[in-house]
Coordinates of C-alpha atoms and ligand atoms in Angstrom, one line a residue:
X218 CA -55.8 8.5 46.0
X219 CA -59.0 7.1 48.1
X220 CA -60.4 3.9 46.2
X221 CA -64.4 3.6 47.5
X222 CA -62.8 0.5 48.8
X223 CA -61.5 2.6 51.3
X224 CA -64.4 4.5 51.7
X225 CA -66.6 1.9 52.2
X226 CA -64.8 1.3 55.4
X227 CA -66.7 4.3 56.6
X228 CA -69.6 2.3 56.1
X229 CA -69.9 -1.2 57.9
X230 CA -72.5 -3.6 57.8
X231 CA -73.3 -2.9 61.2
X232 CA -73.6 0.4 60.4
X233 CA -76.2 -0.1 57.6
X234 CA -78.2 -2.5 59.6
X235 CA -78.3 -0.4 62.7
X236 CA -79.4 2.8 60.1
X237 CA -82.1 0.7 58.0
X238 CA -83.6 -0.8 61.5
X239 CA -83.7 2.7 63.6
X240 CA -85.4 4.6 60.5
X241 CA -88.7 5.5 61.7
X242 CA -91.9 6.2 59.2
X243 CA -91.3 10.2 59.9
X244 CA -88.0 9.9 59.1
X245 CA -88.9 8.3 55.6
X246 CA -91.4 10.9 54.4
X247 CA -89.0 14.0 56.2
X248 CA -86.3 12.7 53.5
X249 CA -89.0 13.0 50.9
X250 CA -89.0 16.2 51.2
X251 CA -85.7 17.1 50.7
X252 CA -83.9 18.1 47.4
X253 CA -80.5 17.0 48.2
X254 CA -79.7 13.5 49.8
X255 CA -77.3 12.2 51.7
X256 CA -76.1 8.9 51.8
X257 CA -77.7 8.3 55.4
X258 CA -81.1 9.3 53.7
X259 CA -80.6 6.4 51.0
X260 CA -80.7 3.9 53.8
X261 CA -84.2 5.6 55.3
X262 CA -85.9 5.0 52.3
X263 CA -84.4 1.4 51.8
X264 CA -85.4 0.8 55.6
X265 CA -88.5 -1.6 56.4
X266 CA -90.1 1.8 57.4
X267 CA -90.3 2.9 54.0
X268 CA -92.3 -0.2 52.7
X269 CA -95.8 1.6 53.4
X270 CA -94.8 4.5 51.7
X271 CA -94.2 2.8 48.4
X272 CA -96.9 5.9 46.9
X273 CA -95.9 8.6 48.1
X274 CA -91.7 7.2 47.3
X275 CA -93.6 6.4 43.4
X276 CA -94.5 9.9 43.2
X277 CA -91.6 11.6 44.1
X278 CA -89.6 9.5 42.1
X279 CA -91.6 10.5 38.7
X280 CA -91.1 13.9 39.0
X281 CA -87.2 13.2 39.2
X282 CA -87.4 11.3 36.3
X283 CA -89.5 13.7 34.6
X284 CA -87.1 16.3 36.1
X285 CA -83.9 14.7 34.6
X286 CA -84.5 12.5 32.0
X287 CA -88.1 14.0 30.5
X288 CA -89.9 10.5 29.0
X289 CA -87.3 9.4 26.8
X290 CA -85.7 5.9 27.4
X291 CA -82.3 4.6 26.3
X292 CA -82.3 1.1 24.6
X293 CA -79.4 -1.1 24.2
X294 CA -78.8 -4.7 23.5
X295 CA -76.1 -7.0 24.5
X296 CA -73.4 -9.3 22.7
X297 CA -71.9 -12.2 24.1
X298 CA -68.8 -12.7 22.3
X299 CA -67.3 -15.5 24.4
X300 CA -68.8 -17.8 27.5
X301 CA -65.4 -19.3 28.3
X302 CA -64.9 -18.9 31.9
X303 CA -62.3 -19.7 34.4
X304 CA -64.4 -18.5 37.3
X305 CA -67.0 -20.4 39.8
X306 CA -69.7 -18.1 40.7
X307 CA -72.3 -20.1 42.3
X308 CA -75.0 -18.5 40.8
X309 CA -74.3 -18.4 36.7
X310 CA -74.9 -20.4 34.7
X311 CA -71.6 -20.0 32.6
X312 CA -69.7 -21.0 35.7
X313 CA -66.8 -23.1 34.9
X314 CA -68.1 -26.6 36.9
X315 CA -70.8 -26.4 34.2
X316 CA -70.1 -28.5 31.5
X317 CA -71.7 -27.2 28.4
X318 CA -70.6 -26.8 25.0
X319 CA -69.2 -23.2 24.9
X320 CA -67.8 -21.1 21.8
X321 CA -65.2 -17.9 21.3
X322 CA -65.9 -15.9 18.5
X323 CA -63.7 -14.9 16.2
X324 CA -63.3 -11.2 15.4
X325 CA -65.2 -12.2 12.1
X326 CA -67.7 -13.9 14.0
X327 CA -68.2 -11.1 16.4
X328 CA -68.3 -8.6 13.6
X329 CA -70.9 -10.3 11.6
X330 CA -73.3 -10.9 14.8
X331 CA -73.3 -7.5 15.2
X332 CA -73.9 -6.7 11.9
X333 CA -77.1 -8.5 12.4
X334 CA -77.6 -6.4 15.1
X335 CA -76.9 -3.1 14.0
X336 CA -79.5 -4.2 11.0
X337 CA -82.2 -4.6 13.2
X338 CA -81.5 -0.6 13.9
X339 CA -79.7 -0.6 17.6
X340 CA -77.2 1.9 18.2
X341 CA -76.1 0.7 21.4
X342 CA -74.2 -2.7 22.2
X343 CA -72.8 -4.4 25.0
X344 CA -70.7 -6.5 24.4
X345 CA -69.7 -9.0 26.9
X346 CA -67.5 -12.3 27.5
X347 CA -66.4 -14.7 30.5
X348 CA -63.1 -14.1 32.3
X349 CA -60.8 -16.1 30.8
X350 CA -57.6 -13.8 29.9
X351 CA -56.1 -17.1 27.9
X352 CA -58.8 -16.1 25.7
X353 CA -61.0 -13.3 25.4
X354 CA -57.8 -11.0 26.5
X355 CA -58.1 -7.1 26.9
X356 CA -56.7 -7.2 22.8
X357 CA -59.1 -9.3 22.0
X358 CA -61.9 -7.3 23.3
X359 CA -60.5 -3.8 22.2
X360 CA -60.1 -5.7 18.7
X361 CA -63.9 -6.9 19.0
X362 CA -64.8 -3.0 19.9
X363 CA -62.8 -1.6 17.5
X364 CA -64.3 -4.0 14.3
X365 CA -67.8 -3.2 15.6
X366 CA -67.7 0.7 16.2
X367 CA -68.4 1.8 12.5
X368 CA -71.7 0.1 12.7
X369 CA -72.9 1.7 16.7
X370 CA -73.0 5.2 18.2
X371 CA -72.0 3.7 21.1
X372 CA -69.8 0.5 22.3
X373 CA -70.3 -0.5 26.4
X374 CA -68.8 -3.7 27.3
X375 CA -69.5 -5.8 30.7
X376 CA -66.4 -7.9 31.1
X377 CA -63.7 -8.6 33.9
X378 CA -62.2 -6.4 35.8
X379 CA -59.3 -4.4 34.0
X380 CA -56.2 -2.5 35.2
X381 CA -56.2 1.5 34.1
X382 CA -54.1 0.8 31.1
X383 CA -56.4 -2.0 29.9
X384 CA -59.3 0.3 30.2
X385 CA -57.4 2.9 28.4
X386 CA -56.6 0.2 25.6
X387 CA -60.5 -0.4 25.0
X388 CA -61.3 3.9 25.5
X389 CA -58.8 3.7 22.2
X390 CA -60.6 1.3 20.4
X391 CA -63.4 2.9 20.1
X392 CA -65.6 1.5 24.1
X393 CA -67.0 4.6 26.0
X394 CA -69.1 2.8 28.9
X395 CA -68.5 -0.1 31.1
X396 CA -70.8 -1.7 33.4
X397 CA -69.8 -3.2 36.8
X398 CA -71.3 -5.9 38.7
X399 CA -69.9 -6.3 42.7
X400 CA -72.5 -9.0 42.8
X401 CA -72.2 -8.3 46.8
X402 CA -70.8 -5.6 48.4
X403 CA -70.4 -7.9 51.4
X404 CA -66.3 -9.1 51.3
X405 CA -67.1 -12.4 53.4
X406 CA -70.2 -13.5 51.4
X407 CA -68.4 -12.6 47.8
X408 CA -65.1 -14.6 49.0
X409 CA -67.6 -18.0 49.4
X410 CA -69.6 -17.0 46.1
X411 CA -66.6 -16.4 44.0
X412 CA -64.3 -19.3 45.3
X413 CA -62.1 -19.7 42.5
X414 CA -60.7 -18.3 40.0
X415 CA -59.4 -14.1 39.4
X416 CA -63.0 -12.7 40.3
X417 CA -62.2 -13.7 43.6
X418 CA -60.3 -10.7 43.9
X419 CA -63.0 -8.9 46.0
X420 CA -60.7 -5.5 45.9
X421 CA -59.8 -5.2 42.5
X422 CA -63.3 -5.4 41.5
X423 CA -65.0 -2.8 44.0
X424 CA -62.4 -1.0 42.4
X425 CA -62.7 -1.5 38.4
X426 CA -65.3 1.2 38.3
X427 CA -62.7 3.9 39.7
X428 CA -60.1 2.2 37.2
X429 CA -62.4 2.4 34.5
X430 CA -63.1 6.3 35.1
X431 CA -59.3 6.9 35.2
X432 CA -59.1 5.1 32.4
X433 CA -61.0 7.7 30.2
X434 CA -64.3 5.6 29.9
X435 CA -67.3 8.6 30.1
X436 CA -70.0 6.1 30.9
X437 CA -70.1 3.9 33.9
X438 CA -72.8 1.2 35.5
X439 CA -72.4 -0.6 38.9
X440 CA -74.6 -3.1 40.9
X441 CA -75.5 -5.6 43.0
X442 CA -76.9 -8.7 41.9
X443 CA -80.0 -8.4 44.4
X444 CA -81.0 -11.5 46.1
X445 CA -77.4 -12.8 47.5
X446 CA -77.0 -10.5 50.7
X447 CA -80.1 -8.7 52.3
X448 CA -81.4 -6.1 50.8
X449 CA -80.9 -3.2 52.4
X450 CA -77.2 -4.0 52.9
X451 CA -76.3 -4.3 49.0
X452 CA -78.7 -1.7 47.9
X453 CA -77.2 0.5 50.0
X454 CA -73.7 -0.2 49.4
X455 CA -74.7 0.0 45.5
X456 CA -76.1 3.7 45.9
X457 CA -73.0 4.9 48.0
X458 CA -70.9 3.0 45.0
X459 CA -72.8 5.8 42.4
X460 CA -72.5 8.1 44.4
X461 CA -69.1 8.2 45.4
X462 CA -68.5 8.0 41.7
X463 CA -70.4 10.6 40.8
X464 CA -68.4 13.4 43.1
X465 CA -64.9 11.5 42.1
X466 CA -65.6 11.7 38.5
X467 CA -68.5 14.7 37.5
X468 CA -67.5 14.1 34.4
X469 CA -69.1 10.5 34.1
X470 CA -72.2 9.6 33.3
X471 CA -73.0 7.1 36.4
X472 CA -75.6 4.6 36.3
X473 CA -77.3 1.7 38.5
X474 CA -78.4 -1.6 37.0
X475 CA -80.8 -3.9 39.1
X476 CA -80.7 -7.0 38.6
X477 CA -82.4 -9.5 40.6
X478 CA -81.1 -13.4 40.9
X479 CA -83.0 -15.5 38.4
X480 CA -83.0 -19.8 38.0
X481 CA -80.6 -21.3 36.2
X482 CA -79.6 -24.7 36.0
X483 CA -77.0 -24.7 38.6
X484 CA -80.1 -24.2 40.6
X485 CA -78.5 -21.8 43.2
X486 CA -80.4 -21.5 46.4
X487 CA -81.2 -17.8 47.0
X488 CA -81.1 -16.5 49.9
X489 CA -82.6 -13.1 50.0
X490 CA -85.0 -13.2 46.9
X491 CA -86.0 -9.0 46.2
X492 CA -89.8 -9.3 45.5
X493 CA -91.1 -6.8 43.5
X494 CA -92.6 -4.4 46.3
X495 CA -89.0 -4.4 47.3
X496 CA -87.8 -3.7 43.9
X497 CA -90.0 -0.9 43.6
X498 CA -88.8 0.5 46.2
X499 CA -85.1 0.5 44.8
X500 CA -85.7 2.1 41.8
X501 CA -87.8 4.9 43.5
X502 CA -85.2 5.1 46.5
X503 CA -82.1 5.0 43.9
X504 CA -84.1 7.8 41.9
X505 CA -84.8 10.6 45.0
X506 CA -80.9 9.9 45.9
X507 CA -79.4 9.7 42.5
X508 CA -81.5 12.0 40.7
X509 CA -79.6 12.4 37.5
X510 CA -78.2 8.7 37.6
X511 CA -79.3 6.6 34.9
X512 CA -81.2 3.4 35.9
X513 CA -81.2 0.0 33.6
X514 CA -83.2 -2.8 34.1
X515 CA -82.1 -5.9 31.4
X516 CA -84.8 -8.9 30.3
X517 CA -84.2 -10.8 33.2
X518 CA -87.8 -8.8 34.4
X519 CA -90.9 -9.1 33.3
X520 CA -92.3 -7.0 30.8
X521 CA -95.1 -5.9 32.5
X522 CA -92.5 -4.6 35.3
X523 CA -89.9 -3.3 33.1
X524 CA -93.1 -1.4 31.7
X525 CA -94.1 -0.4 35.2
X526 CA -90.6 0.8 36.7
X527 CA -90.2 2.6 33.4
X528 CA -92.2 5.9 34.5
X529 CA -90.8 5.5 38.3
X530 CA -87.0 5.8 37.4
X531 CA -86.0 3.0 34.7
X532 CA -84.0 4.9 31.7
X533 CA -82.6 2.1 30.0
X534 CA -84.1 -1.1 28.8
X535 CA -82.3 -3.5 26.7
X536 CA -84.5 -5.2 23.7
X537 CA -83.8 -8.2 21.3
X538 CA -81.4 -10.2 23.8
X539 CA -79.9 -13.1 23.9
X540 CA -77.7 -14.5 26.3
X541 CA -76.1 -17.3 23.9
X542 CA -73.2 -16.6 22.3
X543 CA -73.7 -16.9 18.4
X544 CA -77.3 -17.7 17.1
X545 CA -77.9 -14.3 15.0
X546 CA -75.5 -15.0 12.2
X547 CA -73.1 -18.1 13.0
X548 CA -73.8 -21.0 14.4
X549 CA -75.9 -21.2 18.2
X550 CA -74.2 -24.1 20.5
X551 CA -77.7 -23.9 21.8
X552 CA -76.9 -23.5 25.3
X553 CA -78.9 -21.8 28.1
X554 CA -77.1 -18.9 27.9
X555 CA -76.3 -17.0 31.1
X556 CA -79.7 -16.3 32.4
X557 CA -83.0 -16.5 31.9
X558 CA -84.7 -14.3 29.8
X559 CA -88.2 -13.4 30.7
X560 CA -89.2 -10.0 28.5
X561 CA -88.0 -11.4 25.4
X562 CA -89.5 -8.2 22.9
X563 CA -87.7 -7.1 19.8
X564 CA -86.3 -3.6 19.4
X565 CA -89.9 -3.3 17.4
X566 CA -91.8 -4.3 20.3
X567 CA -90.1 -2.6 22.9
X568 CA -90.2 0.6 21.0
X569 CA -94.0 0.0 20.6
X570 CA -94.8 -0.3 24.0
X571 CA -93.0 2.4 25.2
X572 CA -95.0 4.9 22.8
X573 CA -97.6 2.7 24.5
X574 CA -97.1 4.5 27.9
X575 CA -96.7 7.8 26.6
X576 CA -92.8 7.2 26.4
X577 CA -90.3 7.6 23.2
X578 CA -87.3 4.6 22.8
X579 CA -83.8 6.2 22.7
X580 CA -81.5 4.5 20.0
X581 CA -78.8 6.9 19.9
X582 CA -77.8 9.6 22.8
X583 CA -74.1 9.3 21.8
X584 CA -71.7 10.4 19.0
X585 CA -68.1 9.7 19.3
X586 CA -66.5 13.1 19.2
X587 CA -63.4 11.7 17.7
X588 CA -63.9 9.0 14.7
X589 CA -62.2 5.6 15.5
Ligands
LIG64 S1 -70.8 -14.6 36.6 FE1 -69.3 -14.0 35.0 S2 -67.3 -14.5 35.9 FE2 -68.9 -15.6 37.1 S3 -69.0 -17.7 36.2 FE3 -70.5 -16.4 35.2 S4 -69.6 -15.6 33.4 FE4 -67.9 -16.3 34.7

């Protein structure tokens, strides 16, 4: 069976840049006028050609959305269940070098944080943890799922990467999405980023997604963390990712999350900082290629531009977040958590301002067929 690891291979860097640099301003609005993209198309839109043509990429990509997802807006919140790490990413703040106070939850623990949670009225968690096997193993997360999933419609969870049998494990307990972060689709920059530790394992993460699908999970997320490699280069590489998943596996529900690199006290030197023209452009190139693909943008953006990428292509927001592990209903180590936050709106608020815009908040789009 092709992995997209394979695939890729069809794509080089080389490849991209020559693509993103010939692209011409013709070429840009001749592919907005096309119904069905092809992958060469993505990297048009992404090219520096495209940048004047952020209106015309805007209004194409609200009909899509219109199209496809009506104005209706999914809303989930996350749960950090454990911020031991054995890892070294350069740019988190949970990296292992840090030395800061960090906590595992029990299953009890876990359970009566998302209690508070599901109080508040969200149906959709995330739940996530470091990688640190010792610990928070693949039993230890199905357990977490399965205590959880009488109180949500729908359990994601945004961990390590896990073989097809581990993924399986969690589909069992009661987890139906996953989301995936490459960080970089580049191999020599993610080898230097990730130095120690399993997530070094370039391969077997490009490849969790696939894994995951195999696996039996019906909802899958990928993405780059934008602001390590160039742009064009990992916002590419993230599209053909969703795409190739979406003709592998029709059956899933494929979706693109766009996070850009934010401070944290590591205070990792970016690179290729995405400013929000570029961003713009993403979510409206991502949308005209991936038309039926959702798109999430978390709190580490703005309000106002969470608010403002909302009718362009954004179908999922998460509300009421912390990054801490604990703090709702046990006790908070008080640490910085693994980001910043910067919208920090309750479900409440989020929901109002939504309705604000003309749009409806989402709780629930999911119902287990099969009861856990
Ligand atoms: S990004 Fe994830 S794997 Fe890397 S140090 Fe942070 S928590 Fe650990």
């Amino acid at each position: 069976m092709e992995t997209f690891q394979e695939y890729l291979q069809a794509w080089p860097s080389a490849r991209r840049a020559e693509g993103a640099a010939r692209a011409t301003e013709a070429d840009v609005l001749a592919v907005l006028q096309k119904e069905i993209l092809q992958p060469a198309d993505l990297l048009t839109l992404l090219s520096p050609a495209a940048a004047p043509h952020l209106e015309a990429m805007a209004r194409r990509a609200r009909e899509l959305t219109l199209r496809f997802f009506g104005k209706a807006v999914n809303i989930f919140t996350p749960l950090y269940i454990s911020d031991v790490c054995t890892n070294q990413c350069r740019y988190c703040g949970f990296n292992a070098k840090n030395k800061q106070p960090r906590r595992h939850l029990s299953i009890d623990e876990a359970a009566a944080e998302a209690d508070v949670i599901a109080d508040k009225g969200f149906q959709h968690i995330l739940l996530l943890t470091g990688d640190a096997r010792h610990l928070s193993s693949p039993q230890y997360i199905a357990d977490a799922a399965r205590r959880i999933k009488p109180r949500f419609a729908s359990v994601g969870v945004e961990v390590y990467s896990l073989t097809t049998e581990e993924y399986e494990l969690l589909v069992n307990a009661g987890v139906d999405s996953m989301t995936m972060f490459q960080e970089t689709y580049n191999p020599e920059l993610y080898a230097w980023l990730h130095p120690v530790g399993p997530k070094h394992d370039y391969g077997f993460r490009l490849n969790a997604p696939q894994r995951a699908a195999e696996g039996g999970i019906r909802s899958i997320g990928v993405g780059a963390l934008l602001g390590l490699e160039s742009f064009e280069q990992d916002a590419f590489a993230t599209g053909l990712h969703a795409w190739w998943l979406q003709r592998r596996y029709p059956g899933v529900d494929v979706s693109v999350s766009i996070p850009r690199i934010c401070p944290h006290e590591g205070n990792f030197d970016v690179q290729h900082a995405v400013d929000d023209r570029h961003l713009v452009q993403y979510v409206t190139a991502m949308r005209c290629f991936l038309p039926r693909a959702g798109i999430t943008c978390s709190s580490r953006e703005s309000a106002f531009m969470r608010d403002h990428l909302v009718p362009i292509g954004v179908t999922r927001v998460s509300a009421g977040v912390s990054t801490a592990v604990g703090g709702r209903a046990t006790e908070d180590l008080h640490n910085p958590g693994q980001f910043e936050i910067t919208d920090r709106r309750s479900l409440e608020e989020m929901a109002a301002s939504l309705a604000g815009i003309g749009y409806q908040a989402v709780l629930k789009d999911w119902e287990d067929p099969v009861a856990v």
